[in-house]
Coordinates of C-alpha atoms in Angstrom, one line a residue:
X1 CA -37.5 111.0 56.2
X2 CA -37.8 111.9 52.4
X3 CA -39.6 109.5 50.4
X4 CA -37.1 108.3 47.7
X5 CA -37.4 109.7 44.5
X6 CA -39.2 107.6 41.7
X7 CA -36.4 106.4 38.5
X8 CA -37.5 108.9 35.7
X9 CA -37.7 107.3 32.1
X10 CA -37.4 109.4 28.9
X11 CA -39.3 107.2 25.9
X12 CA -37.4 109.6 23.7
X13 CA -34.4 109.4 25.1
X14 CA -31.8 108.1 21.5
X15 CA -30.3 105.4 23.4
X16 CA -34.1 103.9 24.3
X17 CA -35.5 104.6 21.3
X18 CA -32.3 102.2 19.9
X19 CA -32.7 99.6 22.5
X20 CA -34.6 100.3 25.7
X21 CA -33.9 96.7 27.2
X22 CA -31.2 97.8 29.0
X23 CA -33.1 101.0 30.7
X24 CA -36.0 98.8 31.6
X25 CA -33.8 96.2 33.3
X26 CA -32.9 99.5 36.0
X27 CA -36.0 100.4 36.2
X28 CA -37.2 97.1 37.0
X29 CA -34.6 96.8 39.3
X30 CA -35.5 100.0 41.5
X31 CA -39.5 99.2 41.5
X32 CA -42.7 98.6 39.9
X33 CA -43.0 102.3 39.5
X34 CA -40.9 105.0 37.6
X35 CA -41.7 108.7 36.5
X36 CA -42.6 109.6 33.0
X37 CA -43.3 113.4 34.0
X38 CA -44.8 115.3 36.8
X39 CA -48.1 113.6 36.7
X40 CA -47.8 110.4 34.7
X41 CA -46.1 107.2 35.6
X42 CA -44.7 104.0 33.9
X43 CA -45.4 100.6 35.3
X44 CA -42.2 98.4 34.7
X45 CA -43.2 94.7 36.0
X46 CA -45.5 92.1 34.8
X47 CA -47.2 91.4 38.3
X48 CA -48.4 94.9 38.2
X49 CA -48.8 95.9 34.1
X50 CA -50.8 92.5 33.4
X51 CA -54.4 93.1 36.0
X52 CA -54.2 96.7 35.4
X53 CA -54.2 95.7 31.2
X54 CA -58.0 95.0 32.7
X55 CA -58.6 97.2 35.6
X56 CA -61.7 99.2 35.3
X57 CA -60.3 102.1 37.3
X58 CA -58.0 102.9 34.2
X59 CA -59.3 104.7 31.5
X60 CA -58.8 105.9 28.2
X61 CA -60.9 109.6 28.8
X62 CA -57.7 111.7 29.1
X63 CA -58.4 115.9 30.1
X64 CA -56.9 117.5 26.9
X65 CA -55.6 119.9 30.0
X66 CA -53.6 117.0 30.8
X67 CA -50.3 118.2 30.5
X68 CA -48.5 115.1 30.6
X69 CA -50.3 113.8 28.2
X70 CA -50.6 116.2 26.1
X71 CA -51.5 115.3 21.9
X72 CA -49.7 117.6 19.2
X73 CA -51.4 119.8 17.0
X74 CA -52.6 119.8 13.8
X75 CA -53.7 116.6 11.9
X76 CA -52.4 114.2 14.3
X77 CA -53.9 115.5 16.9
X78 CA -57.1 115.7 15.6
X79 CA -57.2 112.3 14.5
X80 CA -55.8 111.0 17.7
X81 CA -58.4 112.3 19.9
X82 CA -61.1 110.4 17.6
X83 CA -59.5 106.8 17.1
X84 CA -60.5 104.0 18.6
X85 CA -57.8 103.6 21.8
X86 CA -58.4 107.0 22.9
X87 CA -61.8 106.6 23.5
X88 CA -64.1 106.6 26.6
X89 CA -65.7 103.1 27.4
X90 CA -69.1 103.5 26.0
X91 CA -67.6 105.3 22.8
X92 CA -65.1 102.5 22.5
X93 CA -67.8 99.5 22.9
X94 CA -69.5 101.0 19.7
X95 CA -67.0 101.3 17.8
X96 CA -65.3 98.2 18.8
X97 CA -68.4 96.3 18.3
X98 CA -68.4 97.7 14.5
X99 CA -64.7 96.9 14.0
X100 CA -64.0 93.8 15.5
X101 CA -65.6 91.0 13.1
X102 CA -62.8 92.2 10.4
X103 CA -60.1 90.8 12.7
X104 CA -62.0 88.2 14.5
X105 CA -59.5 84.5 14.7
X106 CA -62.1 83.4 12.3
X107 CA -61.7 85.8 9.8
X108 CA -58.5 85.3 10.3
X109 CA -58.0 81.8 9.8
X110 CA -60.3 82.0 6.6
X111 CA -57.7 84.1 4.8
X112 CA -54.6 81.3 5.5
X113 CA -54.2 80.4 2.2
X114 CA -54.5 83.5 0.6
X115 CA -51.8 84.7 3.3
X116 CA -49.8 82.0 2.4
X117 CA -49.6 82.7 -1.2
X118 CA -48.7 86.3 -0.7
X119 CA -45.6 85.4 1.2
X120 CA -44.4 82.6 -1.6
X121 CA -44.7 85.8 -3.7
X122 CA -42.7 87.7 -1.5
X123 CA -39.9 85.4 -0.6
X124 CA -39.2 84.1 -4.7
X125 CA -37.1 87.0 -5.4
X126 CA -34.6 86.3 -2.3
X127 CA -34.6 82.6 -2.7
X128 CA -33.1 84.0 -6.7
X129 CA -30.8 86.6 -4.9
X130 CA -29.7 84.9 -1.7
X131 CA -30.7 88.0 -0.2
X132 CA -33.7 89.7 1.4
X133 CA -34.8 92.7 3.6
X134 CA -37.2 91.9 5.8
X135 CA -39.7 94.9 6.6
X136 CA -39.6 96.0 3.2
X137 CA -39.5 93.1 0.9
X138 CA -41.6 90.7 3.0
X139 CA -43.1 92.2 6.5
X140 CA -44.8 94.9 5.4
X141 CA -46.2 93.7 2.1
X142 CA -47.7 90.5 3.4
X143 CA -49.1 92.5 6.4
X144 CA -50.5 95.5 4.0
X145 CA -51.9 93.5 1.7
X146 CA -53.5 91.2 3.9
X147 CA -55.6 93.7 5.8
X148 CA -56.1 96.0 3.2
X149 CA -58.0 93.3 1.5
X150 CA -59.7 92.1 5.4
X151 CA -61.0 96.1 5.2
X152 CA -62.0 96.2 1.8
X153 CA -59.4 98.5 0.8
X154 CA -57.5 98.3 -2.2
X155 CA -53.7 97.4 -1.8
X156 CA -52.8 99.0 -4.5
X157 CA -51.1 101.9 -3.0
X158 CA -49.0 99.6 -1.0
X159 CA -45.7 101.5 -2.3
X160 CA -46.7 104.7 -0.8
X161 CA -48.1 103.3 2.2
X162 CA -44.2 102.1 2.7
X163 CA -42.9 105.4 2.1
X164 CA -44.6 107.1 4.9
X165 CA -44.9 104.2 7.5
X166 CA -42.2 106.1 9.6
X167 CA -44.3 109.2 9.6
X168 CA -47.6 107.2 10.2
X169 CA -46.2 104.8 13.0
X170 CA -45.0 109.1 15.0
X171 CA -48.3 110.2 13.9
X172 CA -50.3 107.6 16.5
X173 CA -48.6 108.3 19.3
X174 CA -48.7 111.1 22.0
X175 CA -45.2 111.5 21.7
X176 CA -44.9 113.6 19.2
X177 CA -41.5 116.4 18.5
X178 CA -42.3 119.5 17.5
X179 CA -39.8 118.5 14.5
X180 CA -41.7 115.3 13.1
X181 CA -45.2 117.2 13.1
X182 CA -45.0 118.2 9.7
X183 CA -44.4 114.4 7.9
X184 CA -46.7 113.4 10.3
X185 CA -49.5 115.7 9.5
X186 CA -48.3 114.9 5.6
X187 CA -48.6 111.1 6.2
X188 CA -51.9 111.5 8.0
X189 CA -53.7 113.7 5.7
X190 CA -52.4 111.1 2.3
X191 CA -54.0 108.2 4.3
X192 CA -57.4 109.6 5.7
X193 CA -57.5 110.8 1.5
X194 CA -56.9 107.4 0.1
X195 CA -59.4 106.0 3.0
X196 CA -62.0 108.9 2.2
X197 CA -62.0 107.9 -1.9
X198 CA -62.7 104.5 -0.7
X199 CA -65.5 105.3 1.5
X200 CA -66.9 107.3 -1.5
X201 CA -67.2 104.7 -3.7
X202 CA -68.9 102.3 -1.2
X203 CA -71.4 104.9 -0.7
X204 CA -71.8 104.9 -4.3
X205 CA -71.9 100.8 -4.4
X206 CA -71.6 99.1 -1.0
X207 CA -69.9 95.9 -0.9
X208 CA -70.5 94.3 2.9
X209 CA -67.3 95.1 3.9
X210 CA -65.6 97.0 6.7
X211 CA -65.9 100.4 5.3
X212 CA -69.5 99.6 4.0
X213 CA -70.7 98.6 7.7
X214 CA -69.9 101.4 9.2
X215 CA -71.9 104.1 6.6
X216 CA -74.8 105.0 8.6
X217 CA -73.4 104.3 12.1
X218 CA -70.5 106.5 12.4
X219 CA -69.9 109.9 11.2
X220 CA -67.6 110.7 8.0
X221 CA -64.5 111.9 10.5
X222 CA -65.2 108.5 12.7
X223 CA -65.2 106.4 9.6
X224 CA -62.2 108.0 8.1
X225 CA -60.0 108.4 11.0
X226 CA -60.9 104.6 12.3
X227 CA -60.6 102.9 9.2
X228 CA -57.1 105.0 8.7
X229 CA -56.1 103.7 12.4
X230 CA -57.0 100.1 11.9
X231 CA -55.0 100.5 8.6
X232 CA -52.3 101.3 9.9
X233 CA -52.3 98.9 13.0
X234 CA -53.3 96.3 10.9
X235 CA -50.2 95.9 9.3
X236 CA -47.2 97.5 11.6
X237 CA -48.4 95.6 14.5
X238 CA -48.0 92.0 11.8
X239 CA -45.0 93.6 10.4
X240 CA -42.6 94.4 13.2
X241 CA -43.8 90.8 14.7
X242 CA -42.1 89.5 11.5
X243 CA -39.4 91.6 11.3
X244 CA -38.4 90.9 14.9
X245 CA -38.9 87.2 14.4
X246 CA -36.7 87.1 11.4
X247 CA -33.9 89.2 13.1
X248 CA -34.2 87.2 16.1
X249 CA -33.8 83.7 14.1
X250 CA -30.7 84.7 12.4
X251 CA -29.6 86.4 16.0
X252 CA -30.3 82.7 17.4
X253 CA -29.6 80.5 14.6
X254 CA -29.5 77.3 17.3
X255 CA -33.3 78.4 18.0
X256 CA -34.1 78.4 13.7
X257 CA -32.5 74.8 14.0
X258 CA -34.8 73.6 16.3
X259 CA -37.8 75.3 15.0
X260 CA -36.9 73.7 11.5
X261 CA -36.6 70.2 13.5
X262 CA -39.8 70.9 15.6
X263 CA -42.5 72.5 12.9
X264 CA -44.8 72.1 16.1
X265 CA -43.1 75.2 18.1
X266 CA -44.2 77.8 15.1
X267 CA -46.7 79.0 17.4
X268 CA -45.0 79.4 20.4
X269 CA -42.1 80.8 18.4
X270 CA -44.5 83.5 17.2
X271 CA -45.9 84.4 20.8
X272 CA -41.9 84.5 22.0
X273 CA -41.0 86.8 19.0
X274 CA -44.1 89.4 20.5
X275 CA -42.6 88.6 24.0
X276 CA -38.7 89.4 22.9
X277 CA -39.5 93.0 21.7
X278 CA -43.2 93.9 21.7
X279 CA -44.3 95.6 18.5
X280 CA -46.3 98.1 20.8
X281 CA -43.9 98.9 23.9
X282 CA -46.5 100.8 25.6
X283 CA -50.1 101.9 26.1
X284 CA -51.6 104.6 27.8
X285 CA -54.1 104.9 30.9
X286 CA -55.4 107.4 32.7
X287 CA -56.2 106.6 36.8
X288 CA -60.2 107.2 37.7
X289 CA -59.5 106.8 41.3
X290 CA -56.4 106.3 43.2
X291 CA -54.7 103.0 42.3
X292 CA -51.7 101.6 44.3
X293 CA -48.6 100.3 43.2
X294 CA -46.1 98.3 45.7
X295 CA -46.0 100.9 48.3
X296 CA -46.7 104.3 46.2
X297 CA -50.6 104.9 45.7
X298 CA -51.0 107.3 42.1
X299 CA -54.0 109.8 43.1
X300 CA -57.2 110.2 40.4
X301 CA -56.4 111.6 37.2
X302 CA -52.5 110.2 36.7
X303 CA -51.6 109.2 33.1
X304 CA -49.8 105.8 33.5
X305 CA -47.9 104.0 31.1
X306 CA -48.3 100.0 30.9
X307 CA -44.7 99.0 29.7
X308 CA -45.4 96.0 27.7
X309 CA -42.1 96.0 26.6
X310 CA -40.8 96.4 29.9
X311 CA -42.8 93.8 31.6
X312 CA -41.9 91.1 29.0
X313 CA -38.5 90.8 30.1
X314 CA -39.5 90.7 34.0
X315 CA -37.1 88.3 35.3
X316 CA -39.4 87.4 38.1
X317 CA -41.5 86.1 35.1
X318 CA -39.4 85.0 32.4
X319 CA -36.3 82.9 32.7
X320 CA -33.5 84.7 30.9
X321 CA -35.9 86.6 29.3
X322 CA -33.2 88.0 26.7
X323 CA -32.9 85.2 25.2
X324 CA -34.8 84.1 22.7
X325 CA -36.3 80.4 23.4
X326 CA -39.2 78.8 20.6
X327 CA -40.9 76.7 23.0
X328 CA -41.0 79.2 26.0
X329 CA -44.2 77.5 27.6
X330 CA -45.7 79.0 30.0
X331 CA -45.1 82.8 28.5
X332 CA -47.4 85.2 30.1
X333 CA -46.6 88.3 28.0
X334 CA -48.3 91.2 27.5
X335 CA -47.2 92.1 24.2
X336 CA -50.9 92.8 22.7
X337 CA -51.9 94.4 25.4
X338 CA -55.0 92.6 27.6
X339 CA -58.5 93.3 28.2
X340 CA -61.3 95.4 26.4
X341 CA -58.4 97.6 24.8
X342 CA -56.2 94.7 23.8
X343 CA -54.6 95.0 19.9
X344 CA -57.2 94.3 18.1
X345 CA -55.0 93.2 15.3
X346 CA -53.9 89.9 17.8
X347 CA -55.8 87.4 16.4
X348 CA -54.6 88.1 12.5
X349 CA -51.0 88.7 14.1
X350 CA -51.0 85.4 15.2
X351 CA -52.5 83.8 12.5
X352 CA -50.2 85.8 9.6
X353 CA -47.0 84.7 12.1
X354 CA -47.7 81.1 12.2
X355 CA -48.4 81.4 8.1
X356 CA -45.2 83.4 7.5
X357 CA -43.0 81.7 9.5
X358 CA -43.9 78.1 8.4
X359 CA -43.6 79.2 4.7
X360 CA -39.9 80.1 5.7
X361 CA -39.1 77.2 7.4
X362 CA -40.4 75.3 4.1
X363 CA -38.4 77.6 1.8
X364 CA -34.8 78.5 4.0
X365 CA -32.5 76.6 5.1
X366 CA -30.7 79.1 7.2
X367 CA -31.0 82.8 7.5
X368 CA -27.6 84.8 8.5
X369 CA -27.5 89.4 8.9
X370 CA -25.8 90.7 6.1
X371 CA -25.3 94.1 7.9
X372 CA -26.4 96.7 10.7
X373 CA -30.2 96.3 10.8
X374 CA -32.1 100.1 10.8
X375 CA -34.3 100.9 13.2
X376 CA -37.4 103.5 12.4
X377 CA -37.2 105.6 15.5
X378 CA -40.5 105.6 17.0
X379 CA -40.9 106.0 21.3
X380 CA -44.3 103.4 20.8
X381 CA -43.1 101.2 18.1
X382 CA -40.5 99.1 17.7
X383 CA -40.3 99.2 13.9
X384 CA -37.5 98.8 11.6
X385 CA -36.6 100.7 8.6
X386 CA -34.1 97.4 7.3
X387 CA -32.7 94.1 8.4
X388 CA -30.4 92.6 5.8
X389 CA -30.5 89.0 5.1
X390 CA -28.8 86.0 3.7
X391 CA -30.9 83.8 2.9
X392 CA -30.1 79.9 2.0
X393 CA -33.0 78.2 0.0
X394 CA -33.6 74.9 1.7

């Protein structure tokens, strides 16, 4: 008899790239396993994605004559081969090692108050208005700021940052249209620019930062194309966790009542916003031996897809997982990833959540949508352009 055919999931697919909830519940449904292309695979349950997040017979050392996971020319391309995920596991312990005291919990925790004052700046102008739009006018400037200064970056460019985080978010991904090469390429090559004057001036006067660590271990193209990365994940990975969060709470205002009641759930409410819709849906392996799966074994040399997204709403895992629920305890999710290649942005993540989140619940009384929220199409990210507001000052 024939072996029955593997589900086949399209990440660009419109109607996944608007909600892919709904697709991952079917795929869930037929198996642990779907088809991404000819060679590579997506893993769809948590039983599976969460020990391969830290199985050592997945790697990151793709063959560029990979066609199924094939990068896009050009800038992005370039850039992608050389940043920090897509590196092999000696190249990614050096550069890890170098990277991960800027976003260590502790550094983390040391920057509360300064995280906390940059939201009270953010929300005064909605508790005037009654109004606010989340990614734009509080997400992404709290995130940005935050780990520009954590980098030793200037934030001042924070406006133009904003106007090419659609582009940026395409540009670090594999999935990249021919169409959206060009504002990706555009995007890329303004940020490894701004990055590149910054790393000339340390040169010029180091400051024991970030950028000033790394002169003299890494190569100009390694400094500029990681610091660019880290960047960028530094804030979208904080940033969609808040906008999600916000939209989720106005979504489930009974849940924003009992988080307002119970000031103690803020941190579970934050893990359960990254558990509801991951900011990362997705990362990327490549099988260094065969590796089985329920009853299908994927030969050497496979790209596999980890769903994150996917695997966060396992119902074998996560009681109407839906549903958005502030003091979900246990709540397993994957939503940064696991292991050596966990988001290294977690740790601030977490502690910006918890920050932003109580600052809210001191300063609204209720939060309701005042229209269709926007989402930034990305196949990797789930980012959003706008999510309207009202907002009721407590």
């Amino acid at each position: 008899m024939r072996a029955k055919l593997l589900p086949k999931f399209d990440a660009l697919d419109p109607e996944v790239l608007d909600d892919p909830y709904p697709t991952y519940a079917r795929l869930r449904a037929e198996g642990p396993l779907c088809r991404v292309s000819p060679a590579s695979f997506g893993v769809t349950r948590l039983e599976h994605v969460a020990p391969l997040l830290r199985d050592r017979r997945l790697g990151n050392d793709f063959p560029e004559d990979n066609p199924a996971f094939a990068v896009a020319e050009g800038a992005a391309g370039r850039v992608f081969r050389r940043i920090l995920p897509t590196q092999d596991v000696e190249e990614h312990s050096r550069l890890h090692r170098l990277m991960v005291a800027a976003f260590s919990p502790r550094t983390a925790r040391g920057h509360t108050d300064r995280i906390r004052a940059v939201v009270d700046e953010c929300l005064a102008p909605a508790l005037d208005t009654g109004r606010l739009d989340v990614p734009g006018e509080l997400a992404f400037p709290v995130a940005v700021t935050v780990v520009c200064e954590l980098m030793g970056l200037p934030a001042d460019a924070r406006g133009e940052i904003w106007a090419r985080a659609g582009a940026l978010a395409k540009a670090f991904t594999p999935f990249l249209p021919e169409p959206d090469r060009p504002a990706a390429d555009e995007a890329l090559a303004w940020l490894r620019g701004y990055v590149t004057d910054v790393l000339h001036e340390r040169r010029r006067s180091p400051a024991g930062d970030l950028v000033s660590r790394m002169l003299g271990e890494l190569s100009d193209d390694e400094i500029v194309d990681n610091l660019a990365f880290l960047c960028f994940t530094g804030f979208e990975t904080t940033m969609n966790m808040v906008s999600t969060g916000c939209l989720a709470l106005a979504r489930f205002p009974g849940e924003f009542a009992r988080l307002r009641a119970d000031r103690s759930l803020v941190r579970t409410a934050v893990e359960e916003f990254v558990r509801l819709d991951a900011p990362i849906q997705y990362t990327a392996r490549v099988t260094r031996e065969p590796v089985t799966i329920g009853d299908k074994t994927i030969k050497e040399g496979r790209s596999v897809l980890l769903m994150l997204g996917c695997a966060n709403h396992d119902e074998r895992a996560f009681a109407d997982p839906g549903r958005l629920d502030v003091g979900r305890d246990p709540n397993p999710h994957v939503g940064f990833g696991g292991g050596v290649r966990g988001c290294l942005g977690a740790a601030l993540a977490r502690v910006e959540g918890a920050v932003v989140f109580d600052a809210l619940l001191d300063r609204v009384r209720a939060l309701e949508l005042a229209g269709r929220p926007v989402r930034q199409p990305s196949a990797l990210f789930r980012s959003y352009a706008s999510i309207p507001l009202v907002v009721t000052p407590s």
